[in-house]
Short mmCIF file of C-alpha atoms and ligand atoms in Angstrom, two decimals:
data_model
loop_
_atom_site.label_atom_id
_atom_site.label_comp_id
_atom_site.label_asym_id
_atom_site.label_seq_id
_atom_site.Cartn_x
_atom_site.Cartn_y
_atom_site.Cartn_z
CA UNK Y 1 0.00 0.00 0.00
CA UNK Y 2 2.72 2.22 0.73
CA UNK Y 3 4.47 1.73 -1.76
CA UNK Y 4 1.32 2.11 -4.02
CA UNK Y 5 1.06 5.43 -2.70
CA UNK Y 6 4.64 6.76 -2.89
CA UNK Y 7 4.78 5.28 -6.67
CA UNK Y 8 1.30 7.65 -7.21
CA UNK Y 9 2.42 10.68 -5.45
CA UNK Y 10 5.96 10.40 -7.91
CA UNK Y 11 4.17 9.95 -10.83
CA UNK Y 12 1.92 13.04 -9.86
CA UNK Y 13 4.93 14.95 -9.22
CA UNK Y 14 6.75 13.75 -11.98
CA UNK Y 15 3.83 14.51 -14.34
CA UNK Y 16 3.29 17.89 -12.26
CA UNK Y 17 7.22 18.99 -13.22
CA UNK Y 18 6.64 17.72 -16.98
CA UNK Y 19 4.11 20.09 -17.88
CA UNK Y 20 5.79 23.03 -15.27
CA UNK Y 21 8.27 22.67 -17.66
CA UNK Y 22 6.50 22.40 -21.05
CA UNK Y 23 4.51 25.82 -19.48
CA UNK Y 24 8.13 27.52 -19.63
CA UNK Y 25 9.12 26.83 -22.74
CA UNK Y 26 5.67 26.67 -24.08
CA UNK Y 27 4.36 29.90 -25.64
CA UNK Y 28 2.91 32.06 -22.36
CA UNK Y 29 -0.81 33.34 -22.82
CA UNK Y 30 -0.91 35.13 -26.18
CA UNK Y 31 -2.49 38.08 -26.07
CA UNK Y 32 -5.99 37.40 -28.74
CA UNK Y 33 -4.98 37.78 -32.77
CA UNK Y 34 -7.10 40.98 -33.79
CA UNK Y 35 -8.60 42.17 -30.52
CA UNK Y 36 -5.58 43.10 -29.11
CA UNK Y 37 -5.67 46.50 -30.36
CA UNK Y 38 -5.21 49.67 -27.99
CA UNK Y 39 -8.64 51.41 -28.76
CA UNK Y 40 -10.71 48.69 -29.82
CA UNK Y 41 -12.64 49.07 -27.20
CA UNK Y 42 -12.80 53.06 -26.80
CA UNK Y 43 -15.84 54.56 -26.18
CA UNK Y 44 -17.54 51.22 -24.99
CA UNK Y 45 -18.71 50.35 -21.48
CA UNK Y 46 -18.68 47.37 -19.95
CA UNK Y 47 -20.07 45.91 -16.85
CA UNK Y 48 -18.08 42.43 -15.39
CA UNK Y 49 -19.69 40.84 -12.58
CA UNK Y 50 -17.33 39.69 -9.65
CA UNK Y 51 -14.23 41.73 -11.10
CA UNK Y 52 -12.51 42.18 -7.85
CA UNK Y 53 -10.92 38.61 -8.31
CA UNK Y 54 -9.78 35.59 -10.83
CA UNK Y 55 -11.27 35.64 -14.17
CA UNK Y 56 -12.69 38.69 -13.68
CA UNK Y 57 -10.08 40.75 -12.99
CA UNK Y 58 -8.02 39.32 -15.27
CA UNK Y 59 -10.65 40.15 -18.15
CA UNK Y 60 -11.24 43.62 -16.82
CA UNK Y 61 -7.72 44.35 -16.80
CA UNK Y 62 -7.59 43.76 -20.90
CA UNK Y 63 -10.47 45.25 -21.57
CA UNK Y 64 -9.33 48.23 -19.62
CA UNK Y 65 -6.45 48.44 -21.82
CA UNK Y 66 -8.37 47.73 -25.31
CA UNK Y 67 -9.92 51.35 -24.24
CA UNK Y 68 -13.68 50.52 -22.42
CA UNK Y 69 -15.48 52.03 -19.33
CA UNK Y 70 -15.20 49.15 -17.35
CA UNK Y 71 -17.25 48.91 -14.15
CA UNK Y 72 -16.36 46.03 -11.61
CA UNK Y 73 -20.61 44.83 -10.26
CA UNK Y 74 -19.00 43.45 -6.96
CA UNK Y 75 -20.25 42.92 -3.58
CA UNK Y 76 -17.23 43.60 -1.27
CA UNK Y 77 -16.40 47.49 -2.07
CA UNK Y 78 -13.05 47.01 0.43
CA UNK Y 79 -12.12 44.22 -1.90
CA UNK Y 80 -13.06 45.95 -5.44
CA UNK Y 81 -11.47 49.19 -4.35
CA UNK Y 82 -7.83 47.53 -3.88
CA UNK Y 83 -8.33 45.02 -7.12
CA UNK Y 84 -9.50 48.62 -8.92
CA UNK Y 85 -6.40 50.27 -7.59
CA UNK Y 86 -3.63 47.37 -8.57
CA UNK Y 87 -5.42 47.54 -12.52
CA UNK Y 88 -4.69 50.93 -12.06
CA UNK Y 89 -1.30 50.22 -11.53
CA UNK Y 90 -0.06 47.99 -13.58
CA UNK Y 91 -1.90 49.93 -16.61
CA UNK Y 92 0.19 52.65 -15.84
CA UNK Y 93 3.32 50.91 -15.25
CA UNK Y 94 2.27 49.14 -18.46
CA UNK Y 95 1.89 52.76 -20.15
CA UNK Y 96 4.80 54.07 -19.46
CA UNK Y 97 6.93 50.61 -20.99
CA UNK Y 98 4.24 49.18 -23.00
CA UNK Y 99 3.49 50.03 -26.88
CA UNK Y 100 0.99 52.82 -27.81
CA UNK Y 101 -0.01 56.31 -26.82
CA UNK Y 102 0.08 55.51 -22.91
CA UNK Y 103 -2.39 55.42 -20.49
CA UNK Y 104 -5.90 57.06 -20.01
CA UNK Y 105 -9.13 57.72 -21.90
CA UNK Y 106 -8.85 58.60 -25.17
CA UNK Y 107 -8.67 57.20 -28.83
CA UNK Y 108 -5.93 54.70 -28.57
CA UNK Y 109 -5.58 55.13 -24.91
CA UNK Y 110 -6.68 52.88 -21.94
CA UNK Y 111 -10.06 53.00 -20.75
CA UNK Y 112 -11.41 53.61 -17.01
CA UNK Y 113 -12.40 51.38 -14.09
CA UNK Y 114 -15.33 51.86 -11.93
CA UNK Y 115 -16.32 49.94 -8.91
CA UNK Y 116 -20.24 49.55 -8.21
CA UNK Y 117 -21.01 47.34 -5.17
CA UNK Y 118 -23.55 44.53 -6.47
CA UNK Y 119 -24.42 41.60 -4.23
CA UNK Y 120 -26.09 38.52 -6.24
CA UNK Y 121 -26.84 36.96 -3.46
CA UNK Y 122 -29.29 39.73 -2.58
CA UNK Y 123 -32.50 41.23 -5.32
CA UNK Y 124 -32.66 44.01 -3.31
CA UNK Y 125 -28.98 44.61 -4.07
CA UNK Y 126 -29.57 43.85 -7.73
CA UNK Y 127 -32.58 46.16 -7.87
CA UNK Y 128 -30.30 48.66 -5.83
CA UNK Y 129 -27.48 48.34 -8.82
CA UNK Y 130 -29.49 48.38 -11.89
CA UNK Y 131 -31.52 51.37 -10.54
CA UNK Y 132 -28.37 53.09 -9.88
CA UNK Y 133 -26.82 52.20 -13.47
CA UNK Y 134 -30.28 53.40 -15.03
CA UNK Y 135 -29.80 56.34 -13.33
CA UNK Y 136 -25.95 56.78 -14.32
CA UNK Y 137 -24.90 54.94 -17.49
CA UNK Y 138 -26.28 56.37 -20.62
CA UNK Y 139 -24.94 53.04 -22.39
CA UNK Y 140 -24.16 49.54 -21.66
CA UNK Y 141 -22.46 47.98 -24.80
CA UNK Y 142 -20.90 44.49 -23.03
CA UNK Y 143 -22.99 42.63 -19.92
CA UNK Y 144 -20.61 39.91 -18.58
CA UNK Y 145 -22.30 37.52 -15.82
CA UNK Y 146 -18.89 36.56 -14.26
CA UNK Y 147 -19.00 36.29 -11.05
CA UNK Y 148 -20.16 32.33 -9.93
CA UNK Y 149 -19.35 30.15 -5.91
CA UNK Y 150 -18.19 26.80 -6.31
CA UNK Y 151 -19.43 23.85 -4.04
CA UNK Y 152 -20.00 26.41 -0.70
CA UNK Y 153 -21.88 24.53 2.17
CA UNK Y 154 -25.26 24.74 2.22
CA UNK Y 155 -26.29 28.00 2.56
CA UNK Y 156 -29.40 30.23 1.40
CA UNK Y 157 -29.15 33.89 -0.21
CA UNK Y 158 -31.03 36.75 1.14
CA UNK Y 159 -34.23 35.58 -0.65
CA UNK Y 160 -34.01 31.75 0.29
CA UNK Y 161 -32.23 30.49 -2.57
CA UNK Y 162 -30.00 27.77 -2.33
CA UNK Y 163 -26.60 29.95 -2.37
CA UNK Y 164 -24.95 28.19 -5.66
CA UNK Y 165 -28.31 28.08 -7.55
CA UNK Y 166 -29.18 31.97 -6.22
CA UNK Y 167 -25.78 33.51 -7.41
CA UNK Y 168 -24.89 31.69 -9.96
CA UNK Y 169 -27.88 31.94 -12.19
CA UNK Y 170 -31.13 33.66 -10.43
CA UNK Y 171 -28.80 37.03 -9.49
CA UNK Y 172 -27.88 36.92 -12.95
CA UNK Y 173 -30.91 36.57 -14.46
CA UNK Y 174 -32.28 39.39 -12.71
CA UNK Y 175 -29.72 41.74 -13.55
CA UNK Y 176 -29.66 40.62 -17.23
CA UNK Y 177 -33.74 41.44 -17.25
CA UNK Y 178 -33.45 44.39 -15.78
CA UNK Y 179 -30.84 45.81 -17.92
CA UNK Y 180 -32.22 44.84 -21.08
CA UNK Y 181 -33.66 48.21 -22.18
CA UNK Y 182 -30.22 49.54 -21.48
CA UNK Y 183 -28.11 47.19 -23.45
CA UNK Y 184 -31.22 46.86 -26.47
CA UNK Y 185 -30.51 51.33 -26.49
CA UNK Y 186 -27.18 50.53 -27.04
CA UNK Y 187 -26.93 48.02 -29.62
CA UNK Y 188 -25.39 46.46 -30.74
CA UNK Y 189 -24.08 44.97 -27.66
CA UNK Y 190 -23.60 41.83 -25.80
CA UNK Y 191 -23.88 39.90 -23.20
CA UNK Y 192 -21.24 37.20 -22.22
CA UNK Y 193 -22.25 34.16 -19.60
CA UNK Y 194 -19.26 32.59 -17.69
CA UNK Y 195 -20.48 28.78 -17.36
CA UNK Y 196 -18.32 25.91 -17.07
CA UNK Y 197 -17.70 22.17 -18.14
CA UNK Y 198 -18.60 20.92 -14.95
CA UNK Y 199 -22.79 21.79 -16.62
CA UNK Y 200 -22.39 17.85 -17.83
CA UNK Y 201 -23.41 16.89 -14.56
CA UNK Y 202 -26.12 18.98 -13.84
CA UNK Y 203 -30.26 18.15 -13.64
CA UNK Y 204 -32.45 21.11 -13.47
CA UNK Y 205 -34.82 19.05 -10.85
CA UNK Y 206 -37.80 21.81 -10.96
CA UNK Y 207 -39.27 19.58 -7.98
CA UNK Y 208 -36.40 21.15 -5.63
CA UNK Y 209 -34.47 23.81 -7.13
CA UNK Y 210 -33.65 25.05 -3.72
CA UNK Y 211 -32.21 21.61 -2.96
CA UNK Y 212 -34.06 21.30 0.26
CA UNK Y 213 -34.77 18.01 0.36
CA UNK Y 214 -31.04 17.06 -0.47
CA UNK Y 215 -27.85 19.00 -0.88
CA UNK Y 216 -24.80 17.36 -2.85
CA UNK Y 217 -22.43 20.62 -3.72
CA UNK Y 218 -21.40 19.74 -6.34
CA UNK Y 219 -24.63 18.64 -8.21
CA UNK Y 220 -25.91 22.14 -7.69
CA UNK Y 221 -22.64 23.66 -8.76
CA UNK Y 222 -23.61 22.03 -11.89
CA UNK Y 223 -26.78 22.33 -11.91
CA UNK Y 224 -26.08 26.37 -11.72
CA UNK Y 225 -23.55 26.15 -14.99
CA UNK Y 226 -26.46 24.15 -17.01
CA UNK Y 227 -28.80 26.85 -15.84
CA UNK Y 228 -26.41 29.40 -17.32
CA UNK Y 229 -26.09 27.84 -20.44
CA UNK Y 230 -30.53 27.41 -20.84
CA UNK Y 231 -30.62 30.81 -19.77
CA UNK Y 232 -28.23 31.67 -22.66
CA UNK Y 233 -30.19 30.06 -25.12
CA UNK Y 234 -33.94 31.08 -23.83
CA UNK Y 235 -32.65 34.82 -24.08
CA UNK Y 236 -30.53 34.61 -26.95
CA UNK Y 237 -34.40 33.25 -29.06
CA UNK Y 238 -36.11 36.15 -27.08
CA UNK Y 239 -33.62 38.68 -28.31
CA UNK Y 240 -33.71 38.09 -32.30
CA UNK Y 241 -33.82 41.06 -34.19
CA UNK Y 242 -32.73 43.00 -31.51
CA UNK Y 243 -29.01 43.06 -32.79
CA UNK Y 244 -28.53 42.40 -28.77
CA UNK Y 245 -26.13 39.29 -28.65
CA UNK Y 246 -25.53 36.75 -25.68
CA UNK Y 247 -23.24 33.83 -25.79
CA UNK Y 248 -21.72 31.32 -23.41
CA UNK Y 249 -18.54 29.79 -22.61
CA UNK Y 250 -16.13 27.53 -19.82
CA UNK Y 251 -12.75 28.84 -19.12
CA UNK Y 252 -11.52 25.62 -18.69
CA UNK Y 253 -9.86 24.87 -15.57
CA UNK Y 254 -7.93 28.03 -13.92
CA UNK Y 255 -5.85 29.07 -10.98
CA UNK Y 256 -8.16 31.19 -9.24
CA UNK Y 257 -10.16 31.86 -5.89
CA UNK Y 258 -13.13 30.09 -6.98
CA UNK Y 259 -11.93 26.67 -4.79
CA UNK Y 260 -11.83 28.24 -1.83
CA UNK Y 261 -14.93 26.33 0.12
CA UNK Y 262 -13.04 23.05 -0.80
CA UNK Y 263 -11.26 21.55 2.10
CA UNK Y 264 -7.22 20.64 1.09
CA UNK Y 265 -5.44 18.56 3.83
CA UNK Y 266 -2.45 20.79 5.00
CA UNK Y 267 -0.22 18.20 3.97
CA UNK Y 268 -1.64 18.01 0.44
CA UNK Y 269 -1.93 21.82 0.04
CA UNK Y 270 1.55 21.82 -1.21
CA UNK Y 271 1.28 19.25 -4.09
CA UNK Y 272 -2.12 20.61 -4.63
CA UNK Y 273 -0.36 23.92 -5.29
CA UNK Y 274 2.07 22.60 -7.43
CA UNK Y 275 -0.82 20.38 -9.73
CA UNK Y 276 -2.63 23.32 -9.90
CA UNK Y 277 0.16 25.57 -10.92
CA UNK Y 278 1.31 23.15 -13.56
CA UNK Y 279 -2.35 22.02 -14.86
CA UNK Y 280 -4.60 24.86 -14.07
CA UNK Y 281 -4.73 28.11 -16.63
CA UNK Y 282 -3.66 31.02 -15.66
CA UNK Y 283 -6.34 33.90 -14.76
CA UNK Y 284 -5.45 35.99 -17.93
CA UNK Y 285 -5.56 32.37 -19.94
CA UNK Y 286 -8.31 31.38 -18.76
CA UNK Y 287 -10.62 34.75 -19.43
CA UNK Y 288 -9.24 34.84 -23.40
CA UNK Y 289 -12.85 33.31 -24.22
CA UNK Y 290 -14.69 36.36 -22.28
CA UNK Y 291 -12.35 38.79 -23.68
CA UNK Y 292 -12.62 37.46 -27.49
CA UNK Y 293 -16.92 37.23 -26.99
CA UNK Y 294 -16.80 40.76 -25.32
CA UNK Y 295 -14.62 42.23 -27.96
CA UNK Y 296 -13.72 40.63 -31.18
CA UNK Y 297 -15.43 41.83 -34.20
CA UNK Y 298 -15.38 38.07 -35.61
CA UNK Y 299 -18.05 37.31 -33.59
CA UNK Y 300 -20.35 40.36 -34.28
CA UNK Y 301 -24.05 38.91 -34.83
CA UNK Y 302 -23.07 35.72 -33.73
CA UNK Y 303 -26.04 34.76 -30.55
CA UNK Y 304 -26.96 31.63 -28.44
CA UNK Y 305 -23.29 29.65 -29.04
CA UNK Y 306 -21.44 28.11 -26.64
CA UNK Y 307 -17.27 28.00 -26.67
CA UNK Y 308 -13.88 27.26 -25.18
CA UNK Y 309 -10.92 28.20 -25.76
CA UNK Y 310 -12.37 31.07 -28.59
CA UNK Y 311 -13.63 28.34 -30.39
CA UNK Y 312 -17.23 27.09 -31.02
CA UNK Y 313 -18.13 23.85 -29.54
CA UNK Y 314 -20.88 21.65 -29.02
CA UNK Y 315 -23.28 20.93 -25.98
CA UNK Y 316 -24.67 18.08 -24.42
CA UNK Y 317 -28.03 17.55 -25.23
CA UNK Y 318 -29.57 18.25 -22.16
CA UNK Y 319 -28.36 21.72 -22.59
CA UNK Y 320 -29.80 22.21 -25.90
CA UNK Y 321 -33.68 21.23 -24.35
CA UNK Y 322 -35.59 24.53 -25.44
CA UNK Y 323 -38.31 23.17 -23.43
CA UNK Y 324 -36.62 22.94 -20.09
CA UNK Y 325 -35.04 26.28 -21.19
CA UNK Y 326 -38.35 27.96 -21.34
CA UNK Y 327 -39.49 26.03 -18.21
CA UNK Y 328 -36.44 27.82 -16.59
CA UNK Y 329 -37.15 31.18 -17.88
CA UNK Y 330 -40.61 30.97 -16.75
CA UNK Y 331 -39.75 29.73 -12.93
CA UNK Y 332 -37.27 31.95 -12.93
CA UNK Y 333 -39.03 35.14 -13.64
CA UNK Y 334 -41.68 33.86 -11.04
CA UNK Y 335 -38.90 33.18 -8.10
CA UNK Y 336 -37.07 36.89 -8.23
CA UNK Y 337 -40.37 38.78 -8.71
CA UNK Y 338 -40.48 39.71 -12.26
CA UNK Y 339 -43.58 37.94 -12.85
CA UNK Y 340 -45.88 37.92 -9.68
N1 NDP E 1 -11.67 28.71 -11.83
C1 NDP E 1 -12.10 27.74 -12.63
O1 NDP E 1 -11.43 26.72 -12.85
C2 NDP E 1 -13.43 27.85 -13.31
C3 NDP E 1 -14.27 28.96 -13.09
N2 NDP E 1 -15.48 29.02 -13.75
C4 NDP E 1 -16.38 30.17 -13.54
O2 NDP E 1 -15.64 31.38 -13.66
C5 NDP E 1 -16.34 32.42 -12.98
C6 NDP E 1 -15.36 33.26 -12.20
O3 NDP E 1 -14.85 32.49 -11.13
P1 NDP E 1 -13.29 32.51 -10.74
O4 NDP E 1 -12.66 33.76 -11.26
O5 NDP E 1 -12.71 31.20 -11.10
O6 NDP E 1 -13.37 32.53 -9.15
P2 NDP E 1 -13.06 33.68 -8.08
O7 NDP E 1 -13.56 33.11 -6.77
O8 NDP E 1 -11.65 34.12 -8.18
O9 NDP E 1 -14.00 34.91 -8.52
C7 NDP E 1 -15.38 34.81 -8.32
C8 NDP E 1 -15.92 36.23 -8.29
O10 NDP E 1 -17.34 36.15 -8.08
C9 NDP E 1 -17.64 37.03 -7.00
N3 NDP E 1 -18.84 36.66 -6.26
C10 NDP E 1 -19.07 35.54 -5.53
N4 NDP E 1 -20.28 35.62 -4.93
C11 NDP E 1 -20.80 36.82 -5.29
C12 NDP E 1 -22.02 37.51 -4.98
N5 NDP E 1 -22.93 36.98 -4.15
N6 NDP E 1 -22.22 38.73 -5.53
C13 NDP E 1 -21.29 39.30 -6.34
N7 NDP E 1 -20.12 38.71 -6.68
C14 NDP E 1 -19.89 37.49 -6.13
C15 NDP E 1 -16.42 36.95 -6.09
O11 NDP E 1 -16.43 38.03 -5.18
P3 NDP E 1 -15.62 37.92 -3.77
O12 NDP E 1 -14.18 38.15 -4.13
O13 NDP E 1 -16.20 39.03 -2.92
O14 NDP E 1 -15.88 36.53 -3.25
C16 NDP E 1 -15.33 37.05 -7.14
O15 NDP E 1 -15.12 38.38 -7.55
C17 NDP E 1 -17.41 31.72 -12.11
O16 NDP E 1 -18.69 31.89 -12.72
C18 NDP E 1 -17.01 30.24 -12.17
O17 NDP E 1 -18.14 29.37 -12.07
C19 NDP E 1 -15.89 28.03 -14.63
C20 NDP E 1 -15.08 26.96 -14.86
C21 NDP E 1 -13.82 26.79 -14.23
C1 RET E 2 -6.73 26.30 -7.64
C2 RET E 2 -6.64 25.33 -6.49
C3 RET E 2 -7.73 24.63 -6.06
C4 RET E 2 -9.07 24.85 -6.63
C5 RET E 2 -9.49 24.29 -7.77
C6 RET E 2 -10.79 24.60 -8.36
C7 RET E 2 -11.74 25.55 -7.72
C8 RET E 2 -11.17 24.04 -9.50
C9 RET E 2 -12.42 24.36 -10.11
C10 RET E 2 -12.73 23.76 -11.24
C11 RET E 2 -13.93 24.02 -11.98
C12 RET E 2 -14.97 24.91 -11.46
C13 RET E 2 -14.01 23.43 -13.16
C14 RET E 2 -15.11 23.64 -14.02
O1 RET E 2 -15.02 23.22 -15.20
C15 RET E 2 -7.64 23.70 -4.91
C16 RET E 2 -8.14 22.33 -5.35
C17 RET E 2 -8.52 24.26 -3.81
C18 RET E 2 -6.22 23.49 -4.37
C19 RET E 2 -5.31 24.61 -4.50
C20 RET E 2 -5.30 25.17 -5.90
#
């Protein structure tokens, strides 16, 4: 047994150091072909949910520099506020070494960062934001429902959601309803859904949605990706004609905060670490598919599509049930009070 284990944990390592290696001399993240240039993005606001952190940040920080408005939706302001200032930061440091006109607004220049605090874990909060961006934001060209909790304990939002099921997709799908009108007055614009591989093992069991009468983690984890992806495809056949786009994608798997409910024996945290720095993405790989879907014109007009890696790919049948999409849609609008 002992020996079983020691001849695993070498093989782990070994394979660990392998690819460590091939990541070195491996070409680093590229930035994308085509939407990499300064200004693309000038004159175009975007809002990123959860930007303080992981793929967020990393895909506010290059759509900061492509030129946009970018304002971080995030529900720790303490937390936002220092993320906002290090973007800040390295733009500038960027600017004064990096290619181009330098930093700030302007044609060619960077774009600005603004920090709204948006809990989706509370409708009041969401109410609370979109009023305030109504209020504020003459435009919204790019929604991106980022932010997403991975396999928490069992917990309930504000409203008496399960938490995974709550943030994940019925936060979202409020704020995506409610700025609608916004993002339709500014077409044509986009919105982006952050879902994730893990939706293969999701069920949407309408019978419990709130898993009261059982909690597994990370069933409802998946269950909340899969609800992402229906809700992609419900909204993308309600918004035809509208020249309002809204596609979904997985980041594959990526170095970020996002496992920080799971439990890793002390022991294990360091070869953990090292697995995960040697198999996971980094941030700024992994948000490439948000950035390209938020930004690049070869996928101007293109609606309801699911992809990885920039690429188009297909989805599991269950994911592609208009019926249970609808179904969705429908409960959904019922359970955060668009529909009494
Ligand atoms: N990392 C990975 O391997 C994968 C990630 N994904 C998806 O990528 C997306 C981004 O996650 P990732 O960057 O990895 O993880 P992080 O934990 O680094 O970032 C998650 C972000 O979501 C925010 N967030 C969590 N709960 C709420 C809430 N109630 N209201 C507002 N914001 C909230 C977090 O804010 P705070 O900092 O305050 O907690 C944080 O900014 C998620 O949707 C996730 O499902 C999909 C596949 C793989
Ligand atoms: C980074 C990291 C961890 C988290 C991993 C996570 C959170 C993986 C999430 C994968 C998903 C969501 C895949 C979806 O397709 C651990 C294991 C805590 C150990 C330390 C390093």
């Amino acid at each position: 047994m002992a020996v079983a284990t020691a001849v695993a944990l070498l093989a782990a390592l070994g394979g660990a150091l392998w690819l460590a290696a091939r990541r070195f001399v491996g070409p680093r993240a590229q930035r994308l072909h085509g939407s990499g240039d300064a200004g693309l993005m000038h004159g175009k606001t975007v809002l990123i949910t959860g930007a303080n952190s992981g793929l967020g940040r990393a895909t506010a920080a290059e759509l900061l520099r492509l030129g946009a408005r970018v304002i971080m939706g995030c529900r720790d302001r303490a937390r936002a506020e220092e993320a906002a200032g290090q973007l800040r930061r390295e733009l500038s440091q960027a600017g004064e070494s990096g290619p181009g006109p330098g930093p700030g607004p302007g044609p060619g220049g960077a774009g600005e960062l603004v920090v709204k605090e948006l809990d989706l874990a509370s409708l009041r909060s969401v109410r609370a934001f979109c009023q305030e961006m109504l209020q504020e934001e003459p435009r919204l060209d790019v929604l991106i429902n980022n932010a997403g909790i991975f396999q928490c304990p069992y917990m309930k939002t504000e409203d008496g959601f399960e938490m995974q099921f709550g943030v994940n997709h019925l936060g979202h799908f409020l704020l995506t309803n409610l700025l609608l009108g916004l993002l339709k007055n500014s077409a044509p614009s986009r919105i982006v859904v952050v879902s994730s591989k893990l939706y293969k093992y999701g069920e949407i069991n309408f019978e419990d949605l709130n898993s009261e009468q059982s909690y597994n983690k990370s069933s409802c984890y998946s269950r909340s990706k899969l609800a992402n992806i229906l809700f992609t495809r419900e909204l993308a056949r309600r918004l035809e004609g509208t020249n309002v786009t809204v596609n979904v994608l997985h980041p594959g798997i990526v170095r970020t905060n996002l496992g920080r409910h799971i439990h890793v024996p002390l022991l294990a945290k360091p070869l953990f670490d090292l697995v995960s720095w040697a198999f996971f993405k980094t941030p700024l790989e992994g948000a490439q598919t948000s950035i390209y879907l938020a930004s690049s014109p070869e996928v101007e007009g293109v609606s309801g599509r699911y992809f990885g890696d920039c690429k188009e790919e297909e989805l599991l049948p269950k994911a592609m049930d208009d019926s249970v999409a609808r179904k969705l849609w429908d409960i959904s609008e019922v359970m955060v009070g668009i529909l009494k």
